[in-house]
Amino acid sequence: MTLTDVIKLLGGVALFLFGMTLMGDSLKKVAGSKLELFLYKLTGNTVKGILLGTGVTAVIQSSSATSAMVVGFVNSGMMKVKQAIGIIMGAIIGTSITGWVISLSYIGNGSKGIFELLSTSSLASMVGVIGILLIMTSKKRKYRNIGEILMGFAVLMVGMEQMSGSVSGLRNDPNFLALFTSFNNPLLGILAGAGFTAIIQSASAAVGIIQALSTTGVISLSMSIPILIGIAIGASVPVIISSIGANAAAKKSALSYLIVDVLGGTIVSVLFYGGYMIFKFSFAAMILNPVSLALVNTIIRVIMVVCLAPFIGFLEKIVNFFVKENNEDDAELAEVKKLEERFLAYPPLAIENVSNAVNAMASKMLNILFESIDMIGAYDDNKFEEISKMEEIIDEYEDKINFYLTKLSKRSLSGYQSRTVGRYLRSISDIERISDHALNIAQCAGKIKEDNIEFTDQSKKELNILLSAIKEVSTHTVDSFTANSVELSYEVEPLEEVIDRICDHMKESHIERLQKGECNIKSGYIYNDLLTNFERVSDHCSNIAISTIGLYQKELDAHTYEIEVAKEDKFKEYVKKYTEMYKI
């Protein structure tokens, strides 16, 4: 093999890997990255999990990517280890589909007439022309993605042809023949396959390169089996790497990939070599071509999964033995812990997890706001401690969600996804500020008890009306936000307007009482602090409602929205309704 052949081989490998990556990424885009949501939501039993794992891996062309995604699901608490093992088994089968795609490039080689159109060069040329036309002329992203799939396939086939051409002379090379003859030793074959796959980080690519080498006519069935088993085992390396820093459950899922491949490989080896010792299979010496090698690869993986699928419970016990649980999870941070960085590559899944985390944050905010309001006149130290602790948790939610959304915003997002991310970025700040005001209100309640402050009967009456309105507007806000309800959101701004009027009236009434000597300065400070906090709460509620409306309509800042919406008849009707409801 000359230096030129080596350079051509390396160039062919580079083109092949690039084509496979481009094709896989584009397939994922065309399938819609909702594929990950589909995978997560529809894994009810073992058979379904295996089928889904197979299907998703066939689409995204990578068992490692599917399994790493599953590790993320388990790490975030969205999936159990037992479910993950089923999907990983499916991924082990699904990754063999790539071998069949690659083998298409060999079907027409050497044919004449119309079948010559199926040769590697002809097929790559036709697919490449169609692909580049779609990329250059299509206005829709969907068709450009299809064009990228075709271009990826064309580059992959050119790479395969170049690899095959560069190694064609090896069929008469005694050193090459000696190397592959050594792989008749199963242990050497498995180690070689595993090591090679661990280095290039792709079982599909490893099989593709072996398919290219099979064109030399020196790879027999007995040589291929240990190499293919080793490739399956080596594919677990990137998955195990992806679990570094994850929790115990995620590590168990990653380890299960290795255990399934090792046990499955052992079963296949025992069946083949045990049978060979007894029956002396004549077909063991059969020389494989790229198509038959793809078939053998699929059969090996199917046998592995079929034999081990009934024992998923036992496999779970094995990983439980090797990886011990840790009980560090905090239930209050359960939703925010699902914000896995692994999911940033899959925006729909990342956004759904963010939605759950923000909704949980909003629910916690509403709880401490109501508890703070209820403590006015009935202060309790234990409740204050709970409110303080929960306010700190809400702060942590904001920090982690904000950090996650900032990273997500740098990804390739659709228009709706970008608006959703922007909405959450704005809303978490308002939610956090409401929790700050809730803590301020609780502190005011403590001050009222500590200083034995008494409000006048009229002050209490007006304050009770305001508290009811605040509970109404905050409930409306959280309900409309979590349900993405524009209709409910439209009611928030009119009620906020009524609350502003109530607060203005209460401040004027309070000044009159101070002038008449009915209230003292000390009670006046606390009363004014309460009103200020309630006003701010309603303002932040208005901002959150506007962010929900802006998700489906044109983006509006709060000031512009207030001016425009105040002109609408619906707004005036709601103002009238809430003015009557909370009449002072």
Coordinates of C-alpha atoms in Angstrom, one line a residue, residues 32-479:
G32 CA -38.5 17.2 13.8
S33 CA -36.7 17.3 17.0
K34 CA -40.0 16.5 18.6
L35 CA -38.6 12.9 18.1
E36 CA -37.1 13.2 21.5
L37 CA -40.4 14.1 23.1
F38 CA -41.9 11.2 21.3
L39 CA -39.2 8.9 22.7
Y40 CA -39.7 10.2 26.2
K41 CA -43.5 10.0 26.3
L42 CA -44.1 6.6 24.7
T43 CA -42.0 4.2 26.6
G44 CA -44.6 2.4 28.6
N45 CA -43.3 -1.2 28.4
T46 CA -40.2 -3.1 27.3
V47 CA -41.4 -4.0 23.7
K48 CA -42.5 -0.5 23.1
G49 CA -39.2 0.9 24.4
I50 CA -37.2 -1.4 22.2
L51 CA -39.2 -0.5 19.1
L52 CA -38.9 3.2 19.8
G53 CA -35.2 3.0 20.5
T54 CA -34.8 1.2 17.2
G55 CA -36.9 3.7 15.3
V56 CA -35.3 6.8 16.8
T57 CA -31.8 5.5 16.3
A58 CA -32.5 4.6 12.7
V59 CA -33.6 8.2 12.1
I60 CA -30.8 10.0 13.9
Q61 CA -28.2 7.4 12.8
S62 CA -26.5 7.1 16.2
S63 CA -27.1 4.7 19.0
S64 CA -24.7 6.7 21.1
A65 CA -26.8 9.9 20.7
T66 CA -30.0 8.0 21.5
S67 CA -28.5 6.4 24.6
A68 CA -26.9 9.7 25.8
M69 CA -30.3 11.3 25.4
V70 CA -31.8 8.5 27.6
V71 CA -29.1 9.0 30.2
G72 CA -30.2 12.6 30.3
F73 CA -33.8 11.5 30.8
V74 CA -32.8 9.3 33.7
N75 CA -30.5 11.9 35.2
S76 CA -33.4 14.4 35.3
G77 CA -35.8 11.9 36.8
M78 CA -38.0 11.8 33.7
M79 CA -37.4 8.1 33.1
K80 CA -36.7 5.0 35.2
V81 CA -33.6 2.9 34.7
K82 CA -35.7 -0.1 33.6
Q83 CA -37.3 2.0 30.8
A84 CA -33.9 3.3 29.7
I85 CA -32.5 -0.3 29.3
G86 CA -35.3 -1.1 26.9
I87 CA -34.6 1.9 24.7
I88 CA -30.9 1.2 24.8
M89 CA -31.6 -2.3 23.5
G90 CA -33.6 -0.8 20.7
A91 CA -30.7 1.6 19.9
I92 CA -28.3 -1.3 19.7
I93 CA -30.5 -2.8 16.9
G94 CA -31.3 0.6 15.3
T95 CA -27.7 1.5 14.7
S96 CA -27.3 -1.4 12.3
I97 CA -29.7 0.3 9.8
T98 CA -26.8 2.6 8.8
G99 CA -24.9 -0.4 7.4
W100 CA -27.8 -1.1 5.1
V101 CA -27.8 2.5 3.9
I102 CA -24.1 2.3 3.3
S103 CA -24.4 -1.0 1.4
L104 CA -26.7 0.8 -1.2
S105 CA -23.5 2.2 -2.7
Y106 CA -22.2 -1.2 -3.7
I107 CA -25.4 -2.7 -5.2
G108 CA -24.9 -1.4 -8.7
N109 CA -21.1 -1.5 -9.0
G110 CA -20.0 -3.6 -11.9
S111 CA -23.4 -3.7 -13.5
K112 CA -24.2 -2.6 -17.1
G113 CA -27.1 -1.0 -18.8
I114 CA -29.8 0.6 -16.7
F115 CA -28.4 -1.0 -13.5
E116 CA -25.2 1.0 -14.0
L117 CA -27.3 4.0 -12.7
L118 CA -27.2 2.3 -9.3
S119 CA -23.4 2.3 -9.2
T120 CA -21.7 4.4 -6.5
S121 CA -20.5 7.1 -8.8
S122 CA -23.9 7.4 -10.7
L123 CA -26.0 7.2 -7.5
A124 CA -23.8 9.7 -5.7
S125 CA -23.9 12.1 -8.6
M126 CA -27.7 12.0 -9.0
V127 CA -28.3 12.3 -5.3
G128 CA -25.8 15.1 -5.0
V129 CA -27.3 17.1 -7.9
I130 CA -30.8 16.8 -6.4
G131 CA -29.5 17.7 -2.9
I132 CA -27.6 20.8 -4.0
L133 CA -30.6 22.0 -6.1
L134 CA -32.9 21.8 -3.0
I135 CA -30.3 23.6 -0.8
M136 CA -29.8 26.4 -3.3
T137 CA -33.3 26.9 -4.6
S138 CA -35.7 26.0 -1.8
K139 CA -37.0 28.8 0.4
K140 CA -38.5 26.4 3.0
R141 CA -36.1 25.2 5.6
K142 CA -37.7 21.7 5.5
Y143 CA -36.7 21.2 1.8
R144 CA -33.2 22.5 2.4
N145 CA -32.8 20.0 5.2
I146 CA -33.9 17.2 2.8
G147 CA -31.2 18.6 0.4
E148 CA -28.7 18.3 3.2
I149 CA -29.7 14.7 3.8
L150 CA -29.1 13.9 0.1
M151 CA -25.8 15.8 0.1
G152 CA -24.7 13.9 3.2
F153 CA -25.6 10.6 1.5
A154 CA -23.7 11.6 -1.6
V155 CA -20.6 12.6 0.3
L156 CA -20.8 9.4 2.3
M157 CA -20.9 7.2 -0.8
V158 CA -18.0 9.1 -2.4
G159 CA -16.1 8.5 0.8
M160 CA -17.0 4.8 0.7
E161 CA -15.9 4.5 -2.9
Q162 CA -12.6 6.3 -2.2
M163 CA -11.9 4.0 0.8
S164 CA -12.7 0.9 -1.2
G165 CA -10.5 2.0 -4.1
S166 CA -7.6 2.8 -1.8
V167 CA -7.6 -0.6 -0.1
S168 CA -8.3 -2.6 -3.2
G169 CA -4.6 -3.5 -3.5
L170 CA -4.5 -5.0 0.0
R171 CA -6.1 -8.2 -1.1
N172 CA -2.6 -9.4 -2.2
D173 CA -0.7 -7.8 0.7
P174 CA 0.6 -10.5 3.0
N175 CA 0.8 -8.2 6.0
F176 CA -2.8 -7.2 5.6
L177 CA -3.9 -10.8 5.2
A178 CA -1.9 -11.8 8.3
L179 CA -3.5 -9.0 10.3
F180 CA -7.1 -10.1 9.4
T181 CA -6.2 -13.8 9.9
S182 CA -5.3 -13.0 13.5
F183 CA -8.9 -11.8 14.0
N184 CA -9.9 -15.4 13.8
N185 CA -8.9 -15.3 17.4
P186 CA -12.2 -14.0 18.9
L187 CA -10.5 -12.1 21.8
L188 CA -8.3 -10.2 19.4
G189 CA -11.2 -9.4 17.1
I190 CA -13.4 -8.1 19.9
L191 CA -10.6 -6.0 21.4
A192 CA -9.7 -4.5 17.9
G193 CA -13.4 -3.7 17.2
A194 CA -14.0 -2.2 20.6
G195 CA -10.8 -0.1 20.6
F196 CA -11.4 1.2 17.0
T197 CA -15.0 2.2 17.8
A198 CA -14.1 3.8 21.1
I199 CA -11.6 6.0 19.2
I200 CA -13.9 7.2 16.4
Q201 CA -16.9 7.3 18.7
S202 CA -19.4 5.8 16.2
A203 CA -20.4 2.2 15.7
S204 CA -22.1 3.0 12.4
A205 CA -18.9 4.6 11.1
A206 CA -16.8 1.6 12.3
V207 CA -19.1 -0.8 10.5
G208 CA -18.9 1.3 7.4
I209 CA -15.2 1.2 7.4
I210 CA -15.2 -2.6 7.8
Q211 CA -17.7 -2.8 4.9
A212 CA -15.2 -0.8 2.8
L213 CA -12.4 -3.3 3.8
S214 CA -14.6 -6.2 2.9
T215 CA -14.3 -5.3 -0.7
T216 CA -10.8 -6.7 -0.6
G217 CA -12.4 -10.1 -0.3
V218 CA -10.5 -11.3 2.7
I219 CA -13.1 -10.8 5.5
S220 CA -14.8 -14.1 6.3
L221 CA -17.8 -14.7 8.5
S222 CA -15.7 -16.1 11.3
M223 CA -13.4 -13.0 11.2
S224 CA -16.3 -10.5 11.1
I225 CA -18.3 -11.8 14.1
P226 CA -15.8 -10.9 16.9
I227 CA -15.0 -7.6 15.2
L228 CA -18.7 -6.7 15.0
I229 CA -19.2 -7.7 18.7
G230 CA -16.3 -5.5 19.6
I231 CA -17.8 -2.6 17.7
A232 CA -21.0 -3.0 19.6
I233 CA -19.1 -3.0 22.9
G234 CA -17.0 0.0 21.9
A235 CA -20.1 2.0 21.1
S236 CA -20.9 2.1 24.8
V237 CA -17.8 4.3 25.5
P238 CA -19.3 7.7 24.5
V239 CA -22.5 6.9 26.4
I240 CA -20.5 6.1 29.6
I241 CA -18.5 9.4 29.1
S242 CA -21.8 11.3 28.8
S243 CA -22.8 10.0 32.3
I244 CA -19.8 11.6 34.0
G245 CA -21.1 14.1 36.5
A246 CA -24.6 12.7 36.3
N247 CA -26.5 11.1 39.2
A248 CA -26.5 7.4 40.2
A249 CA -29.5 6.5 38.1
A250 CA -28.0 8.0 35.0
K251 CA -24.7 6.2 35.6
K252 CA -26.7 2.9 35.9
S253 CA -28.4 3.6 32.5
A254 CA -25.0 4.2 30.8
L255 CA -23.5 1.1 32.4
S256 CA -26.5 -0.9 31.2
Y257 CA -25.4 -0.2 27.6
L258 CA -22.0 -1.8 28.3
I259 CA -23.5 -4.7 30.2
V260 CA -26.0 -5.5 27.4
D261 CA -23.3 -5.4 24.8
V262 CA -20.9 -7.6 26.8
L263 CA -23.5 -10.2 27.8
G264 CA -25.1 -10.1 24.4
G265 CA -21.6 -10.5 22.7
T266 CA -20.9 -13.4 25.1
I267 CA -24.2 -15.1 24.1
V268 CA -23.5 -14.7 20.4
S269 CA -19.9 -16.0 20.8
V270 CA -21.1 -19.0 22.7
L271 CA -23.8 -19.8 20.1
F272 CA -21.5 -19.4 17.1
Y273 CA -18.3 -20.9 18.4
G274 CA -20.1 -23.6 20.4
G275 CA -22.1 -24.5 17.4
Y276 CA -19.0 -24.5 15.2
M277 CA -17.2 -26.9 17.5
I278 CA -20.1 -29.3 17.4
F279 CA -21.3 -28.9 13.8
K280 CA -18.2 -27.5 12.0
F281 CA -20.2 -24.9 10.1
S282 CA -19.0 -24.8 6.5
F283 CA -20.3 -21.3 6.1
A284 CA -17.9 -19.9 8.7
A285 CA -15.3 -19.5 6.0
M286 CA -17.7 -17.6 3.7
I287 CA -16.3 -14.4 2.4
L288 CA -18.5 -11.4 3.1
N289 CA -19.2 -8.4 0.9
P290 CA -20.6 -5.0 2.2
V291 CA -24.2 -6.2 1.9
S292 CA -23.8 -9.6 3.6
L293 CA -21.7 -7.8 6.3
A294 CA -24.6 -5.5 7.0
L295 CA -26.9 -8.5 7.3
V296 CA -24.5 -10.3 9.8
N297 CA -24.3 -7.1 11.9
T298 CA -28.0 -6.8 12.1
I299 CA -28.5 -10.5 13.0
I300 CA -25.9 -10.3 15.8
R301 CA -27.6 -7.3 17.3
V302 CA -31.1 -8.8 17.1
I303 CA -29.9 -12.0 18.7
M304 CA -28.3 -10.0 21.5
V305 CA -31.5 -8.1 22.2
V306 CA -33.9 -11.0 21.8
C307 CA -31.9 -13.1 24.3
L308 CA -31.6 -10.4 26.9
A309 CA -35.0 -8.6 26.6
P310 CA -36.8 -11.0 28.9
F311 CA -34.2 -10.3 31.6
I312 CA -34.3 -6.5 31.9
G313 CA -35.2 -6.8 35.6
F314 CA -32.1 -8.9 36.1
L315 CA -30.0 -6.4 34.2
E316 CA -31.3 -3.6 36.4
K317 CA -30.2 -5.6 39.5
I318 CA -26.7 -6.0 38.0
V319 CA -26.3 -2.2 37.4
N320 CA -27.8 -1.6 40.9
F321 CA -25.0 -3.8 42.3
F322 CA -22.2 -1.9 40.6
V323 CA -23.6 1.7 41.1
K324 CA -24.9 2.6 44.5
E325 CA -27.7 5.2 44.9
N326 CA -27.2 8.5 46.5
N327 CA -30.0 10.4 48.2
E328 CA -29.0 13.9 47.5
D329 CA -32.0 15.0 45.5
D330 CA -34.0 17.9 46.9
A331 CA -37.7 17.5 46.1
E332 CA -38.2 21.2 46.0
L333 CA -35.8 21.5 43.1
A334 CA -37.1 18.4 41.3
E335 CA -38.3 20.4 38.2
V336 CA -35.3 22.6 37.8
K337 CA -33.0 19.5 38.0
K338 CA -34.6 18.3 34.8
L339 CA -32.9 21.1 32.9
E340 CA -30.2 18.8 31.5
E341 CA -27.6 20.4 29.2
R342 CA -27.8 17.2 27.1
F343 CA -31.3 18.4 26.0
L344 CA -30.1 21.7 24.7
A345 CA -29.5 20.0 21.4
Y346 CA -33.2 19.1 21.3
P347 CA -35.0 22.5 21.7
P348 CA -38.6 21.1 22.0
L349 CA -37.6 18.8 24.8
A350 CA -35.5 21.6 26.5
I351 CA -38.4 24.0 26.2
E352 CA -40.9 21.6 27.6
N353 CA -38.7 21.0 30.6
V354 CA -38.2 24.8 31.1
S355 CA -42.0 25.2 30.9
N356 CA -42.4 22.6 33.7
A357 CA -39.8 24.3 35.8
V358 CA -41.2 27.9 35.3
N359 CA -44.7 26.6 36.0
A360 CA -43.4 25.0 39.2
M361 CA -41.7 28.3 40.1
A362 CA -44.9 30.3 39.5
S363 CA -46.9 27.8 41.7
K364 CA -44.4 28.2 44.5
M365 CA -44.5 32.0 44.2
L366 CA -48.4 31.9 44.4
N367 CA -48.2 29.8 47.5
I368 CA -45.9 32.0 49.5
L369 CA -47.8 35.2 48.3
F370 CA -51.0 33.7 49.7
E371 CA -49.3 32.6 52.9
S372 CA -47.8 36.1 53.4
I373 CA -51.1 37.8 52.9
D374 CA -52.8 35.4 55.3
M375 CA -50.2 36.3 58.0
I376 CA -51.3 40.0 58.1
G377 CA -52.9 40.1 61.5
A378 CA -52.0 36.5 62.2
Y379 CA -48.2 36.3 62.1
D380 CA -46.4 33.0 62.7
D381 CA -42.7 32.6 63.1
N382 CA -42.7 29.1 61.6
K383 CA -44.6 30.2 58.6
F384 CA -42.2 33.1 58.1
E385 CA -39.3 30.6 58.1
E386 CA -41.0 28.5 55.5
I387 CA -41.7 31.6 53.3
S388 CA -38.1 32.7 53.6
K389 CA -36.8 29.3 52.7
M390 CA -39.2 29.0 49.7
E391 CA -38.2 32.5 48.5
E392 CA -34.5 31.3 48.4
I393 CA -35.6 28.3 46.4
I394 CA -37.5 30.5 44.0
D395 CA -34.3 32.6 43.6
E396 CA -32.4 29.4 42.8
Y397 CA -35.0 28.5 40.2
E398 CA -34.6 31.9 38.6
D399 CA -30.8 31.6 38.5
K400 CA -30.8 28.1 37.0
I401 CA -33.6 28.7 34.5
N402 CA -32.0 31.9 33.4
F403 CA -28.7 30.3 32.9
Y404 CA -30.3 27.4 30.9
L405 CA -32.4 29.7 28.8
T406 CA -29.4 31.9 27.9
K407 CA -27.6 28.8 26.6
L408 CA -30.8 27.6 24.8
S409 CA -31.3 31.0 23.1
K410 CA -27.9 30.5 21.3
R411 CA -29.3 27.4 19.6
S412 CA -31.1 27.2 16.2
L413 CA -34.7 27.9 17.2
S414 CA -37.9 28.5 15.2
G415 CA -39.8 31.8 15.5
Y416 CA -42.2 30.4 18.0
Q417 CA -39.5 28.7 20.1
S418 CA -37.5 32.0 20.2
R419 CA -40.6 33.9 21.4
T420 CA -41.2 31.2 24.0
V421 CA -37.6 31.4 25.3
G422 CA -37.9 35.2 25.4
R423 CA -41.2 35.0 27.3
Y424 CA -39.7 32.8 29.9
L425 CA -36.6 34.9 30.3
R426 CA -38.8 38.0 31.0
S427 CA -41.4 36.1 33.2
I428 CA -39.0 34.4 35.6
S429 CA -37.7 37.8 36.6
D430 CA -41.3 39.0 37.4
I431 CA -42.1 35.8 39.2
E432 CA -39.0 36.2 41.3
R433 CA -39.8 39.8 42.1
I434 CA -43.3 38.8 43.3
S435 CA -41.7 36.3 45.7
D436 CA -39.5 39.2 47.0
H437 CA -42.6 41.3 47.6
A438 CA -44.2 38.3 49.3
L439 CA -41.3 38.1 51.7
N440 CA -41.6 41.9 52.3
I441 CA -45.3 41.5 53.0
A442 CA -44.5 38.7 55.6
Q443 CA -41.9 41.0 57.2
C444 CA -44.5 43.7 57.4
A445 CA -46.8 41.2 59.1
G446 CA -44.1 40.5 61.6
K447 CA -43.6 44.2 62.2
I448 CA -47.3 44.6 62.9
K449 CA -47.2 41.9 65.6
E450 CA -43.9 43.1 67.1
D451 CA -45.0 46.7 67.4
N452 CA -48.7 45.8 68.3
I453 CA -49.9 48.0 65.4
E454 CA -53.6 48.4 65.1
F455 CA -55.3 49.7 61.9
T456 CA -58.6 51.5 62.0
D457 CA -61.8 49.6 61.1
Q458 CA -62.0 51.6 57.8
S459 CA -58.3 50.7 57.0
K460 CA -59.0 47.0 57.7
K461 CA -62.1 47.0 55.5
E462 CA -60.2 48.6 52.6
L463 CA -57.2 46.4 53.1
N464 CA -59.3 43.2 53.0
I465 CA -60.9 44.3 49.7
L466 CA -57.4 45.0 48.3
L467 CA -56.1 41.6 49.5
S468 CA -59.0 39.8 47.7
A469 CA -58.2 41.7 44.5
I470 CA -54.5 40.8 44.9
K471 CA -55.3 37.1 45.3
E472 CA -57.6 37.3 42.3
V473 CA -55.0 39.0 40.0
S474 CA -52.2 36.7 41.0
T475 CA -54.3 33.6 40.6
H476 CA -55.5 34.8 37.2
T477 CA -51.9 35.5 36.2
V478 CA -50.5 32.1 37.2
D479 CA -53.5 30.2 35.7

